Amino acid sequence: MSTTMDRPTGIPAARYGSRIGAAREALRDAGDAALLVGVGADLRWLTGYDAMNLERLTMLVIPREGDPSLVVPRLEAPRASLVPAVGAGAVRVVTWEETEEPVALVPGLVGGAEGRAGATESGGARLLVSDRLWATFVLRLQGVFPRVPFGLASDVLRPLRMVKDAEEIALLRAAARAADRVVLAIAGGSLVGRSEHDVAREVRERLLDEGHETAEFAIVGSGPNSASPHHDATERRIQAGEPVVLDIGGAFGGYGSDTTRTLWVTGEEDRGPDAAYRHLYEVLREAQAAATAAVRPGVPAEQIDAIGRAVIDTAGFGPNFMHRIGHGIGLEGHEDPYLVAGNREPLQAGNAFSVEPGIYLEGRHGARIEDIVVCGESGPDVLNGVTRELLVVRGI
Ligand code: ZN
Ligand code: ZN
Ligand code: ZN
């Protein structure tokens, strides 16, 4: 079952050293003291360590000067020694004992004036903590650095993580292709009379069979439920003569898949979509195509949203498209850049994001089309390959 032929090689270990170097340079440019990165996507991006987020502190400390350290509980030292950035010599491991307060180790690893901040003012240089660091760690860190201002690590990491390298794009592409095969398998299988739950379970199983390590979501919105963008699969049974919005994804080599196709299930009686639904879908398809075609470096992120939205507005469905057109994707399912009104930041080559307009008529039906798109040097690189036409299937 598993199609591993196109499994990409992943991120070379030496890359982590360059990423840590780039982060440190950005830290110095910002005039800040150190990056304090807890468990999560930032840590994985910088070191390759996919650590468990637990009450025991795991933290990468990147000071302005001196060696970066990976602080881990001693029981996790064997795992930490296998971390790519450690193997590549870019980070040393510092362990703490079960009875120690690990946060107390951090000032020594930050060094400089800030490390001695019990006695010295820091002069405004900040400690940048990863955005998702738990409050329990942030408050304890503030306790050991009482005079140092804190900020968010995304100030320096966001611009770096937003531009994907070739290996990251290869992983995103493999994730997208795997999800595509799942969409086609579901579209080609039996649907009529099955519950949304049952189909969602099949989606998850197939994502794992296709090489995903996690199957994070499987939105199966049938009939009137297709009008709820973030519908939770229910026991409702799929009927002939109605649409099914299928929005599925998970992680593949750490990188997200996220794709939506809308099916129309005819059943044995061949109950196809009526003209009104075909019209709605055609407007949506045009909006998605126009927004995707506009992707290229220099275009403000909000313009992609505006271009898709204009098509839907003109057709009179404006109020029925109530969410932004897309979100960035990478090690996190939703990350920068967000394609939303107000985000004037220009797209850059290497940005990866969804383009996913939808039209939702509450209580009746809806539709959405979602692809993952990489901003290439001269235009869009669409990672998903399943047709964007309405998938009219018998489902029997
Ligand atoms: Zn969503
Ligand atoms: Zn989605
Ligand atoms: Zn999405």
mmCIF file of C-alpha atoms and ligand atoms in Angstrom:
data_model
loop_
_atom_site.group_PDB
_atom_site.id
_atom_site.type_symbol
_atom_site.label_atom_id
_atom_site.label_comp_id
_atom_site.label_asym_id
_atom_site.label_seq_id
_atom_site.Cartn_x
_atom_site.Cartn_y
_atom_site.Cartn_z
ATOM 1 C CA MET A 1 0.000 0.000 0.000
ATOM 2 C CA SER A 2 2.586 2.481 1.138
ATOM 3 C CA THR A 3 4.070 4.482 -1.709
ATOM 4 C CA THR A 4 7.513 5.330 -0.467
ATOM 5 C CA MET A 5 9.269 5.526 -3.829
ATOM 6 C CA ASP A 6 9.105 9.286 -3.841
ATOM 7 C CA ARG A 7 10.024 9.662 -0.190
ATOM 8 C CA PRO A 8 12.376 12.667 -0.069
ATOM 9 C CA THR A 9 15.694 12.468 1.710
ATOM 10 C CA GLY A 10 14.776 15.104 4.299
ATOM 11 C CA ILE A 11 16.843 17.919 5.730
ATOM 12 C CA PRO A 12 20.634 17.356 5.634
ATOM 13 C CA ALA A 13 22.169 17.576 9.138
ATOM 14 C CA ALA A 14 24.558 20.364 8.140
ATOM 15 C CA ARG A 15 21.537 22.568 7.331
ATOM 16 C CA TYR A 16 20.765 22.923 11.042
ATOM 17 C CA GLY A 17 24.131 24.576 11.624
ATOM 18 C CA SER A 18 23.345 27.142 8.907
ATOM 19 C CA ARG A 19 19.877 27.760 10.317
ATOM 20 C CA ILE A 20 21.262 28.323 13.815
ATOM 21 C CA GLY A 21 23.872 30.652 12.287
ATOM 22 C CA ALA A 22 21.185 32.620 10.444
ATOM 23 C CA ALA A 23 19.070 32.853 13.599
ATOM 24 C CA ARG A 24 22.032 34.141 15.572
ATOM 25 C CA GLU A 25 22.808 36.721 12.924
ATOM 26 C CA ALA A 26 19.189 37.924 12.965
ATOM 27 C CA LEU A 27 19.376 38.051 16.774
ATOM 28 C CA ARG A 28 22.462 40.265 16.616
ATOM 29 C CA ASP A 29 20.887 42.479 13.956
ATOM 30 C CA ALA A 30 17.913 42.953 16.258
ATOM 31 C CA GLY A 31 20.286 43.871 19.111
ATOM 32 C CA ASP A 32 18.876 41.135 21.347
ATOM 33 C CA ALA A 33 20.592 38.893 23.872
ATOM 34 C CA ALA A 34 19.516 35.318 23.260
ATOM 35 C CA LEU A 35 16.922 32.979 21.799
ATOM 36 C CA LEU A 36 15.285 30.616 24.275
ATOM 37 C CA VAL A 37 13.484 28.000 22.221
ATOM 38 C CA GLY A 38 11.256 25.413 23.854
ATOM 39 C CA VAL A 39 9.717 22.288 22.343
ATOM 40 C CA GLY A 40 7.853 22.823 19.093
ATOM 41 C CA ALA A 41 8.271 23.713 15.449
ATOM 42 C CA ASP A 42 10.966 26.354 16.101
ATOM 43 C CA LEU A 43 13.106 23.782 17.930
ATOM 44 C CA ARG A 44 12.569 21.239 15.198
ATOM 45 C CA TRP A 45 13.423 23.762 12.481
ATOM 46 C CA LEU A 46 16.631 24.814 14.256
ATOM 47 C CA THR A 47 17.891 21.407 15.401
ATOM 48 C CA GLY A 48 15.840 18.585 13.869
ATOM 49 C CA TYR A 49 14.692 17.607 17.375
ATOM 50 C CA ASP A 50 11.070 16.489 17.488
ATOM 51 C CA ALA A 51 10.887 16.440 21.284
ATOM 52 C CA MET A 52 7.920 15.671 23.494
ATOM 53 C CA ASN A 53 6.351 18.751 25.042
ATOM 54 C CA LEU A 54 6.424 17.925 28.728
ATOM 55 C CA GLU A 55 6.641 19.581 32.125
ATOM 56 C CA ARG A 56 10.367 18.836 32.114
ATOM 57 C CA LEU A 57 12.292 21.664 30.451
ATOM 58 C CA THR A 58 13.850 21.076 27.037
ATOM 59 C CA MET A 59 15.293 24.304 25.661
ATOM 60 C CA LEU A 60 17.677 25.444 22.971
ATOM 61 C CA VAL A 61 19.643 28.475 24.122
ATOM 62 C CA ILE A 62 21.260 30.509 21.344
ATOM 63 C CA PRO A 63 23.221 33.372 22.890
ATOM 64 C CA ARG A 64 24.488 36.369 20.955
ATOM 65 C CA GLU A 65 28.037 35.162 21.710
ATOM 66 C CA GLY A 66 29.226 31.696 22.659
ATOM 67 C CA ASP A 67 27.999 28.180 21.946
ATOM 68 C CA PRO A 68 24.364 27.244 21.497
ATOM 69 C CA SER A 69 23.219 24.670 24.057
ATOM 70 C CA LEU A 70 20.385 22.191 24.131
ATOM 71 C CA VAL A 71 19.160 21.842 27.713
ATOM 72 C CA VAL A 72 17.503 18.461 28.312
ATOM 73 C CA PRO A 73 16.545 16.338 31.307
ATOM 74 C CA ARG A 74 19.243 13.719 31.830
ATOM 75 C CA LEU A 75 16.856 10.869 31.043
ATOM 76 C CA GLU A 76 16.480 12.312 27.531
ATOM 77 C CA ALA A 77 20.239 12.655 26.942
ATOM 78 C CA PRO A 78 20.327 9.466 24.822
ATOM 79 C CA ARG A 79 17.653 10.896 22.515
ATOM 80 C CA ALA A 80 19.307 14.306 22.442
ATOM 81 C CA SER A 81 22.597 12.789 21.320
ATOM 82 C CA LEU A 82 20.790 11.643 18.153
ATOM 83 C CA VAL A 83 19.515 15.118 17.314
ATOM 84 C CA PRO A 84 20.873 16.125 13.867
ATOM 85 C CA ALA A 85 22.190 19.521 15.045
ATOM 86 C CA VAL A 86 24.018 17.782 17.910
ATOM 87 C CA GLY A 87 25.497 15.171 15.562
ATOM 88 C CA ALA A 88 26.604 17.942 13.218
ATOM 89 C CA GLY A 89 28.428 19.672 16.085
ATOM 90 C CA ALA A 90 26.254 22.795 15.903
ATOM 91 C CA VAL A 91 24.835 22.417 19.426
ATOM 92 C CA ARG A 92 26.137 20.921 22.664
ATOM 93 C CA VAL A 93 23.895 19.071 25.078
ATOM 94 C CA VAL A 94 23.546 20.286 28.672
ATOM 95 C CA THR A 95 21.658 17.959 30.989
ATOM 96 C CA TRP A 96 19.900 18.604 34.249
ATOM 97 C CA GLU A 97 19.133 16.198 37.071
ATOM 98 C CA GLU A 98 15.650 15.269 38.163
ATOM 99 C CA THR A 99 15.915 17.297 41.398
ATOM 100 C CA GLU A 100 17.398 20.456 39.831
ATOM 101 C CA GLU A 101 15.499 23.584 38.725
ATOM 102 C CA PRO A 102 16.550 23.545 35.037
ATOM 103 C CA VAL A 103 15.618 27.174 34.449
ATOM 104 C CA ALA A 104 18.440 28.149 36.817
ATOM 105 C CA LEU A 105 20.940 26.806 34.256
ATOM 106 C CA VAL A 106 19.821 29.241 31.559
ATOM 107 C CA PRO A 107 21.554 32.457 32.771
ATOM 108 C CA GLY A 108 24.943 30.724 32.622
ATOM 109 C CA LEU A 109 24.231 29.614 29.046
ATOM 110 C CA VAL A 110 23.057 33.062 27.961
ATOM 111 C CA GLY A 111 26.239 34.619 29.401
ATOM 112 C CA GLY A 112 27.088 38.305 29.051
ATOM 113 C CA ALA A 113 25.420 41.079 30.971
ATOM 114 C CA GLU A 114 22.032 39.409 30.729
ATOM 115 C CA GLY A 115 23.365 36.221 32.273
ATOM 116 C CA ARG A 116 24.426 38.272 35.276
ATOM 117 C CA ALA A 117 21.230 40.283 35.215
ATOM 118 C CA GLY A 118 20.611 39.724 38.878
ATOM 119 C CA ALA A 119 23.245 42.432 39.294
ATOM 120 C CA THR A 120 23.389 44.280 35.977
ATOM 121 C CA GLU A 121 20.939 46.058 33.735
ATOM 122 C CA SER A 122 20.731 44.480 30.288
ATOM 123 C CA GLY A 123 20.701 47.722 28.348
ATOM 124 C CA GLY A 124 17.476 46.815 26.558
ATOM 125 C CA ALA A 125 18.658 43.641 24.815
ATOM 126 C CA ARG A 126 15.844 41.130 25.049
ATOM 127 C CA LEU A 127 15.525 37.438 25.667
ATOM 128 C CA LEU A 128 13.382 36.047 22.879
ATOM 129 C CA VAL A 129 11.256 33.074 23.919
ATOM 130 C CA SER A 130 9.578 30.769 21.408
ATOM 131 C CA ASP A 131 5.990 31.847 20.854
ATOM 132 C CA ARG A 132 4.536 28.595 22.132
ATOM 133 C CA LEU A 133 6.697 28.232 25.215
ATOM 134 C CA TRP A 134 4.471 27.282 28.123
ATOM 135 C CA ALA A 135 3.662 29.991 30.664
ATOM 136 C CA THR A 136 5.153 27.846 33.427
ATOM 137 C CA PHE A 137 8.588 28.175 31.793
ATOM 138 C CA VAL A 138 8.199 31.832 30.793
ATOM 139 C CA LEU A 139 7.307 32.894 34.335
ATOM 140 C CA ARG A 140 10.153 30.917 35.857
ATOM 141 C CA LEU A 141 12.587 32.397 33.312
ATOM 142 C CA GLN A 142 11.372 35.874 34.183
ATOM 143 C CA GLY A 143 12.118 34.956 37.783
ATOM 144 C CA VAL A 144 15.792 34.232 37.025
ATOM 145 C CA PHE A 145 16.157 37.243 34.686
ATOM 146 C CA PRO A 146 14.297 39.856 36.721
ATOM 147 C CA ARG A 147 15.727 42.869 34.878
ATOM 148 C CA VAL A 148 15.828 41.639 31.313
ATOM 149 C CA PRO A 149 12.982 42.436 28.900
ATOM 150 C CA PHE A 150 11.390 39.491 27.115
ATOM 151 C CA GLY A 151 10.174 39.280 23.536
ATOM 152 C CA LEU A 152 9.007 36.706 21.024
ATOM 153 C CA ALA A 153 11.396 34.503 19.064
ATOM 154 C CA SER A 154 9.167 34.888 16.014
ATOM 155 C CA ASP A 155 10.592 38.411 15.654
ATOM 156 C CA VAL A 156 13.756 36.791 14.313
ATOM 157 C CA LEU A 157 12.642 33.266 13.341
ATOM 158 C CA ARG A 158 9.499 34.132 11.412
ATOM 159 C CA PRO A 159 11.229 35.616 8.340
ATOM 160 C CA LEU A 160 13.621 32.660 8.270
ATOM 161 C CA ARG A 161 11.041 29.878 8.638
ATOM 162 C CA MET A 162 8.744 31.482 6.074
ATOM 163 C CA VAL A 163 11.170 30.838 3.222
ATOM 164 C CA LYS A 164 11.324 27.106 2.586
ATOM 165 C CA ASP A 165 14.467 25.482 1.235
ATOM 166 C CA ALA A 166 14.466 22.858 -1.505
ATOM 167 C CA GLU A 167 14.333 19.930 0.927
ATOM 168 C CA GLU A 168 11.387 21.420 2.779
ATOM 169 C CA ILE A 169 9.547 21.955 -0.500
ATOM 170 C CA ALA A 170 10.279 18.337 -1.459
ATOM 171 C CA LEU A 171 8.693 17.199 1.816
ATOM 172 C CA LEU A 172 5.657 19.446 1.309
ATOM 173 C CA ARG A 173 5.283 18.099 -2.220
ATOM 174 C CA ALA A 174 5.484 14.494 -1.061
ATOM 175 C CA ALA A 175 2.938 15.254 1.673
ATOM 176 C CA ALA A 176 0.596 16.835 -0.892
ATOM 177 C CA ARG A 177 0.914 13.928 -3.325
ATOM 178 C CA ALA A 178 0.204 11.442 -0.548
ATOM 179 C CA ALA A 179 -2.929 13.375 0.456
ATOM 180 C CA ASP A 180 -3.960 13.511 -3.221
ATOM 181 C CA ARG A 181 -3.897 9.723 -3.419
ATOM 182 C CA VAL A 182 -6.142 9.558 -0.357
ATOM 183 C CA VAL A 183 -8.640 12.009 -1.910
ATOM 184 C CA LEU A 184 -8.782 9.909 -5.080
ATOM 185 C CA ALA A 185 -9.214 6.686 -3.113
ATOM 186 C CA ILE A 186 -12.107 8.146 -1.120
ATOM 187 C CA ALA A 187 -13.698 9.628 -4.257
ATOM 188 C CA GLY A 188 -13.463 6.256 -5.983
ATOM 189 C CA GLY A 189 -14.890 4.262 -3.096
ATOM 190 C CA SER A 190 -18.275 3.686 -1.549
ATOM 191 C CA LEU A 191 -19.870 6.679 0.185
ATOM 192 C CA VAL A 192 -23.665 6.392 0.051
ATOM 193 C CA GLY A 193 -25.045 5.198 3.383
ATOM 194 C CA ARG A 194 -21.727 5.551 5.241
ATOM 195 C CA SER A 195 -21.388 7.941 8.158
ATOM 196 C CA GLU A 196 -19.050 10.937 7.974
ATOM 197 C CA HIS A 197 -17.181 9.377 10.906
ATOM 198 C CA ASP A 198 -16.621 6.176 9.042
ATOM 199 C CA VAL A 199 -15.242 8.013 6.008
ATOM 200 C CA ALA A 200 -13.049 10.178 8.275
ATOM 201 C CA ARG A 201 -11.636 7.026 9.854
ATOM 202 C CA GLU A 202 -10.786 5.689 6.410
ATOM 203 C CA VAL A 203 -9.106 9.001 5.521
ATOM 204 C CA ARG A 204 -6.887 8.812 8.607
ATOM 205 C CA GLU A 205 -5.930 5.209 7.939
ATOM 206 C CA ARG A 206 -5.078 5.956 4.342
ATOM 207 C CA LEU A 207 -2.972 9.019 5.247
ATOM 208 C CA LEU A 208 -0.900 6.805 7.543
ATOM 209 C CA ASP A 209 -0.668 4.099 4.863
ATOM 210 C CA GLU A 210 0.584 6.769 2.482
ATOM 211 C CA GLY A 211 3.518 7.580 4.725
ATOM 212 C CA HIS A 212 2.150 10.298 7.005
ATOM 213 C CA GLU A 213 3.304 9.943 10.605
ATOM 214 C CA THR A 214 0.172 11.692 11.837
ATOM 215 C CA ALA A 215 -3.281 12.145 10.320
ATOM 216 C CA GLU A 216 -4.313 15.346 12.025
ATOM 217 C CA PHE A 217 -7.684 16.150 10.544
ATOM 218 C CA ALA A 218 -10.330 14.676 8.284
ATOM 219 C CA ILE A 219 -13.218 17.035 7.668
ATOM 220 C CA VAL A 220 -16.049 15.136 5.979
ATOM 221 C CA GLY A 221 -18.960 17.539 5.551
ATOM 222 C CA SER A 222 -21.916 15.964 3.768
ATOM 223 C CA GLY A 223 -25.122 17.620 2.574
ATOM 224 C CA PRO A 224 -25.909 20.659 4.760
ATOM 225 C CA ASN A 225 -22.727 19.992 6.756
ATOM 226 C CA SER A 226 -20.714 20.987 3.679
ATOM 227 C CA ALA A 227 -21.675 24.574 4.550
ATOM 228 C CA SER A 228 -19.679 24.435 7.820
ATOM 229 C CA PRO A 229 -16.023 25.184 7.001
ATOM 230 C CA HIS A 230 -14.565 23.469 10.082
ATOM 231 C CA HIS A 231 -17.180 20.752 10.369
ATOM 232 C CA ASP A 232 -16.491 17.880 12.767
ATOM 233 C CA ALA A 233 -17.398 14.524 11.244
ATOM 234 C CA THR A 234 -20.665 13.192 12.686
ATOM 235 C CA GLU A 235 -22.783 10.056 12.497
ATOM 236 C CA ARG A 236 -24.765 11.609 9.630
ATOM 237 C CA ARG A 237 -25.003 9.200 6.724
ATOM 238 C CA ILE A 238 -24.029 10.372 3.265
ATOM 239 C CA GLN A 239 -26.925 10.338 0.815
ATOM 240 C CA ALA A 240 -27.181 10.204 -2.941
ATOM 241 C CA GLY A 241 -27.635 13.613 -4.557
ATOM 242 C CA GLU A 242 -25.548 15.747 -2.214
ATOM 243 C CA PRO A 243 -22.051 17.216 -1.926
ATOM 244 C CA VAL A 244 -19.280 16.107 0.415
ATOM 245 C CA VAL A 245 -16.477 18.496 1.338
ATOM 246 C CA LEU A 246 -13.347 16.498 2.109
ATOM 247 C CA ASP A 247 -10.572 18.495 3.834
ATOM 248 C CA ILE A 248 -7.732 16.267 4.980
ATOM 249 C CA GLY A 249 -4.205 16.503 6.197
ATOM 250 C CA GLY A 250 -1.470 15.532 8.566
ATOM 251 C CA ALA A 251 2.298 15.499 8.782
ATOM 252 C CA PHE A 252 4.729 13.776 6.460
ATOM 253 C CA GLY A 253 8.386 13.924 7.493
ATOM 254 C CA GLY A 254 7.274 16.735 9.808
ATOM 255 C CA TYR A 255 5.712 18.804 7.004
ATOM 256 C CA GLY A 256 2.015 19.380 6.599
ATOM 257 C CA SER A 257 -0.433 18.222 3.990
ATOM 258 C CA ASP A 258 -3.758 20.041 3.740
ATOM 259 C CA THR A 259 -6.045 19.662 0.765
ATOM 260 C CA THR A 260 -9.750 20.014 0.086
ATOM 261 C CA ARG A 261 -11.835 18.644 -2.722
ATOM 262 C CA THR A 262 -15.585 18.743 -3.045
ATOM 263 C CA LEU A 263 -17.356 15.617 -4.259
ATOM 264 C CA TRP A 264 -20.896 15.247 -5.471
ATOM 265 C CA VAL A 265 -22.324 11.816 -4.750
ATOM 266 C CA THR A 266 -24.932 10.677 -7.303
ATOM 267 C CA GLY A 267 -25.701 7.171 -6.016
ATOM 268 C CA GLU A 268 -27.300 4.507 -8.155
ATOM 269 C CA GLU A 269 -30.052 6.854 -9.279
ATOM 270 C CA ASP A 270 -27.490 9.183 -10.830
ATOM 271 C CA ARG A 271 -28.727 12.210 -8.903
ATOM 272 C CA GLY A 272 -26.312 14.827 -10.193
ATOM 273 C CA PRO A 273 -25.871 18.426 -9.035
ATOM 274 C CA ASP A 274 -28.505 20.938 -10.123
ATOM 275 C CA ALA A 275 -27.680 24.069 -12.089
ATOM 276 C CA ALA A 276 -27.517 26.234 -8.953
ATOM 277 C CA TYR A 277 -24.876 24.048 -7.332
ATOM 278 C CA ARG A 278 -22.913 23.779 -10.572
ATOM 279 C CA HIS A 279 -22.929 27.575 -10.789
ATOM 280 C CA LEU A 280 -21.766 27.985 -7.184
ATOM 281 C CA TYR A 281 -18.983 25.498 -7.812
ATOM 282 C CA GLU A 282 -17.906 27.132 -11.060
ATOM 283 C CA VAL A 283 -17.608 30.529 -9.324
ATOM 284 C CA LEU A 284 -15.494 28.893 -6.620
ATOM 285 C CA ARG A 285 -13.259 27.144 -9.136
ATOM 286 C CA GLU A 286 -12.663 30.412 -10.984
ATOM 287 C CA ALA A 287 -11.865 32.199 -7.715
ATOM 288 C CA GLN A 288 -9.368 29.530 -6.687
ATOM 289 C CA ALA A 289 -7.738 29.522 -10.132
ATOM 290 C CA ALA A 290 -7.486 33.334 -10.284
ATOM 291 C CA ALA A 291 -5.980 33.573 -6.799
ATOM 292 C CA THR A 292 -3.464 30.805 -7.516
ATOM 293 C CA ALA A 293 -2.449 32.313 -10.864
ATOM 294 C CA ALA A 294 -1.622 35.620 -9.146
ATOM 295 C CA VAL A 295 1.053 34.056 -6.917
ATOM 296 C CA ARG A 296 4.527 35.412 -7.582
ATOM 297 C CA PRO A 297 7.251 37.175 -5.610
ATOM 298 C CA GLY A 298 6.467 40.764 -4.666
ATOM 299 C CA VAL A 299 2.681 40.436 -4.661
ATOM 300 C CA PRO A 300 1.267 41.458 -1.264
ATOM 301 C CA ALA A 301 -0.175 38.438 0.574
ATOM 302 C CA GLU A 302 -3.538 40.194 0.935
ATOM 303 C CA GLN A 303 -3.798 40.613 -2.825
ATOM 304 C CA ILE A 304 -4.123 36.844 -3.346
ATOM 305 C CA ASP A 305 -7.093 36.921 -0.988
ATOM 306 C CA ALA A 306 -8.541 39.982 -2.706
ATOM 307 C CA ILE A 307 -8.281 38.468 -6.188
ATOM 308 C CA GLY A 308 -10.104 35.276 -5.193
ATOM 309 C CA ARG A 309 -12.659 37.201 -3.162
ATOM 310 C CA ALA A 310 -13.444 39.562 -6.043
ATOM 311 C CA VAL A 311 -14.605 36.644 -8.207
ATOM 312 C CA ILE A 312 -16.882 35.400 -5.427
ATOM 313 C CA ASP A 313 -18.145 38.913 -4.617
ATOM 314 C CA THR A 314 -18.983 39.651 -8.244
ATOM 315 C CA ALA A 315 -21.110 36.505 -8.412
ATOM 316 C CA GLY A 316 -23.002 37.667 -5.312
ATOM 317 C CA PHE A 317 -21.583 35.085 -2.907
ATOM 318 C CA GLY A 318 -19.377 37.563 -1.002
ATOM 319 C CA PRO A 319 -21.057 37.086 2.404
ATOM 320 C CA ASN A 320 -20.808 33.308 1.937
ATOM 321 C CA PHE A 321 -16.996 33.316 1.918
ATOM 322 C CA MET A 322 -16.246 34.278 5.500
ATOM 323 C CA HIS A 323 -12.658 33.112 6.001
ATOM 324 C CA ARG A 324 -9.255 34.209 4.718
ATOM 325 C CA ILE A 325 -8.154 32.532 1.515
ATOM 326 C CA GLY A 326 -5.081 30.836 2.932
ATOM 327 C CA HIS A 327 -2.471 30.169 5.579
ATOM 328 C CA GLY A 328 1.205 29.319 5.478
ATOM 329 C CA ILE A 329 2.192 25.689 6.019
ATOM 330 C CA GLY A 330 5.406 23.927 6.947
ATOM 331 C CA LEU A 331 6.354 22.265 10.211
ATOM 332 C CA GLU A 332 3.079 23.744 11.480
ATOM 333 C CA GLY A 333 -0.274 23.264 9.807
ATOM 334 C CA HIS A 334 -0.991 26.980 10.099
ATOM 335 C CA GLU A 335 1.963 29.379 10.080
ATOM 336 C CA ASP A 336 3.138 32.518 8.311
ATOM 337 C CA PRO A 337 2.421 33.917 5.811
ATOM 338 C CA TYR A 338 -1.339 34.376 6.187
ATOM 339 C CA LEU A 339 -3.181 35.341 3.015
ATOM 340 C CA VAL A 340 -5.646 37.713 4.561
ATOM 341 C CA ALA A 341 -6.790 41.306 4.146
ATOM 342 C CA GLY A 342 -4.388 43.540 6.078
ATOM 343 C CA ASN A 343 -1.261 41.468 5.427
ATOM 344 C CA ARG A 344 0.603 43.691 2.992
ATOM 345 C CA GLU A 345 3.821 41.725 3.260
ATOM 346 C CA PRO A 346 5.051 40.830 -0.232
ATOM 347 C CA LEU A 347 5.250 37.145 -1.088
ATOM 348 C CA GLN A 348 8.758 35.762 -1.476
ATOM 349 C CA ALA A 349 10.025 32.812 -3.444
ATOM 350 C CA GLY A 350 9.905 29.826 -1.090
ATOM 351 C CA ASN A 351 6.756 30.851 0.783
ATOM 352 C CA ALA A 352 4.353 27.899 1.075
ATOM 353 C CA PHE A 353 0.651 28.363 1.784
ATOM 354 C CA SER A 354 -2.837 27.124 1.073
ATOM 355 C CA VAL A 355 -5.166 28.729 -1.448
ATOM 356 C CA GLU A 356 -8.600 27.660 -0.240
ATOM 357 C CA PRO A 357 -11.643 29.766 -0.996
ATOM 358 C CA GLY A 358 -15.046 28.386 -0.052
ATOM 359 C CA ILE A 359 -18.697 29.272 -0.577
ATOM 360 C CA TYR A 360 -21.091 28.247 2.175
ATOM 361 C CA LEU A 361 -24.883 28.532 2.088
ATOM 362 C CA GLU A 362 -25.874 27.803 5.649
ATOM 363 C CA GLY A 363 -28.364 24.984 6.082
ATOM 364 C CA ARG A 364 -28.130 24.024 2.410
ATOM 365 C CA HIS A 365 -24.687 23.206 1.091
ATOM 366 C CA GLY A 366 -21.214 24.525 0.420
ATOM 367 C CA ALA A 367 -17.979 23.827 -1.375
ATOM 368 C CA ARG A 368 -14.266 24.472 -0.938
ATOM 369 C CA ILE A 369 -11.175 23.850 -3.044
ATOM 370 C CA GLU A 370 -7.767 23.851 -1.362
ATOM 371 C CA ASP A 371 -4.288 23.397 -2.755
ATOM 372 C CA ILE A 372 -0.890 23.928 -1.201
ATOM 373 C CA VAL A 373 1.041 26.390 -3.346
ATOM 374 C CA VAL A 374 4.694 27.378 -3.222
ATOM 375 C CA CYS A 375 5.628 30.820 -4.474
ATOM 376 C CA GLY A 376 8.191 30.097 -7.192
ATOM 377 C CA GLU A 377 10.662 32.557 -8.712
ATOM 378 C CA SER A 378 8.265 33.377 -11.543
ATOM 379 C CA GLY A 379 4.878 32.046 -10.462
ATOM 380 C CA PRO A 380 2.914 29.453 -8.523
ATOM 381 C CA ASP A 381 4.141 25.905 -7.960
ATOM 382 C CA VAL A 382 0.958 24.012 -7.099
ATOM 383 C CA LEU A 383 1.823 20.936 -5.042
ATOM 384 C CA ASN A 384 -1.555 19.171 -5.261
ATOM 385 C CA GLY A 385 -2.435 17.483 -8.516
ATOM 386 C CA VAL A 386 -6.047 16.296 -8.221
ATOM 387 C CA THR A 387 -8.418 17.969 -10.677
ATOM 388 C CA ARG A 388 -10.202 21.042 -9.340
ATOM 389 C CA GLU A 389 -13.381 20.199 -11.245
ATOM 390 C CA LEU A 390 -16.318 19.079 -9.126
ATOM 391 C CA LEU A 391 -15.706 15.378 -8.470
ATOM 392 C CA VAL A 392 -19.030 13.842 -9.467
ATOM 393 C CA VAL A 393 -18.916 10.238 -8.221
ATOM 394 C CA ARG A 394 -21.428 7.451 -7.826
ATOM 395 C CA GLY A 395 -20.257 6.542 -4.335
ATOM 396 C CA ILE A 396 -21.680 3.028 -4.432
HETATM 397 ZN ZN ZN B 1 -9.383 25.564 7.945
HETATM 398 ZN ZN ZN B 2 -7.746 22.285 4.825
HETATM 399 ZN ZN ZN B 3 -5.912 24.820 5.104
#
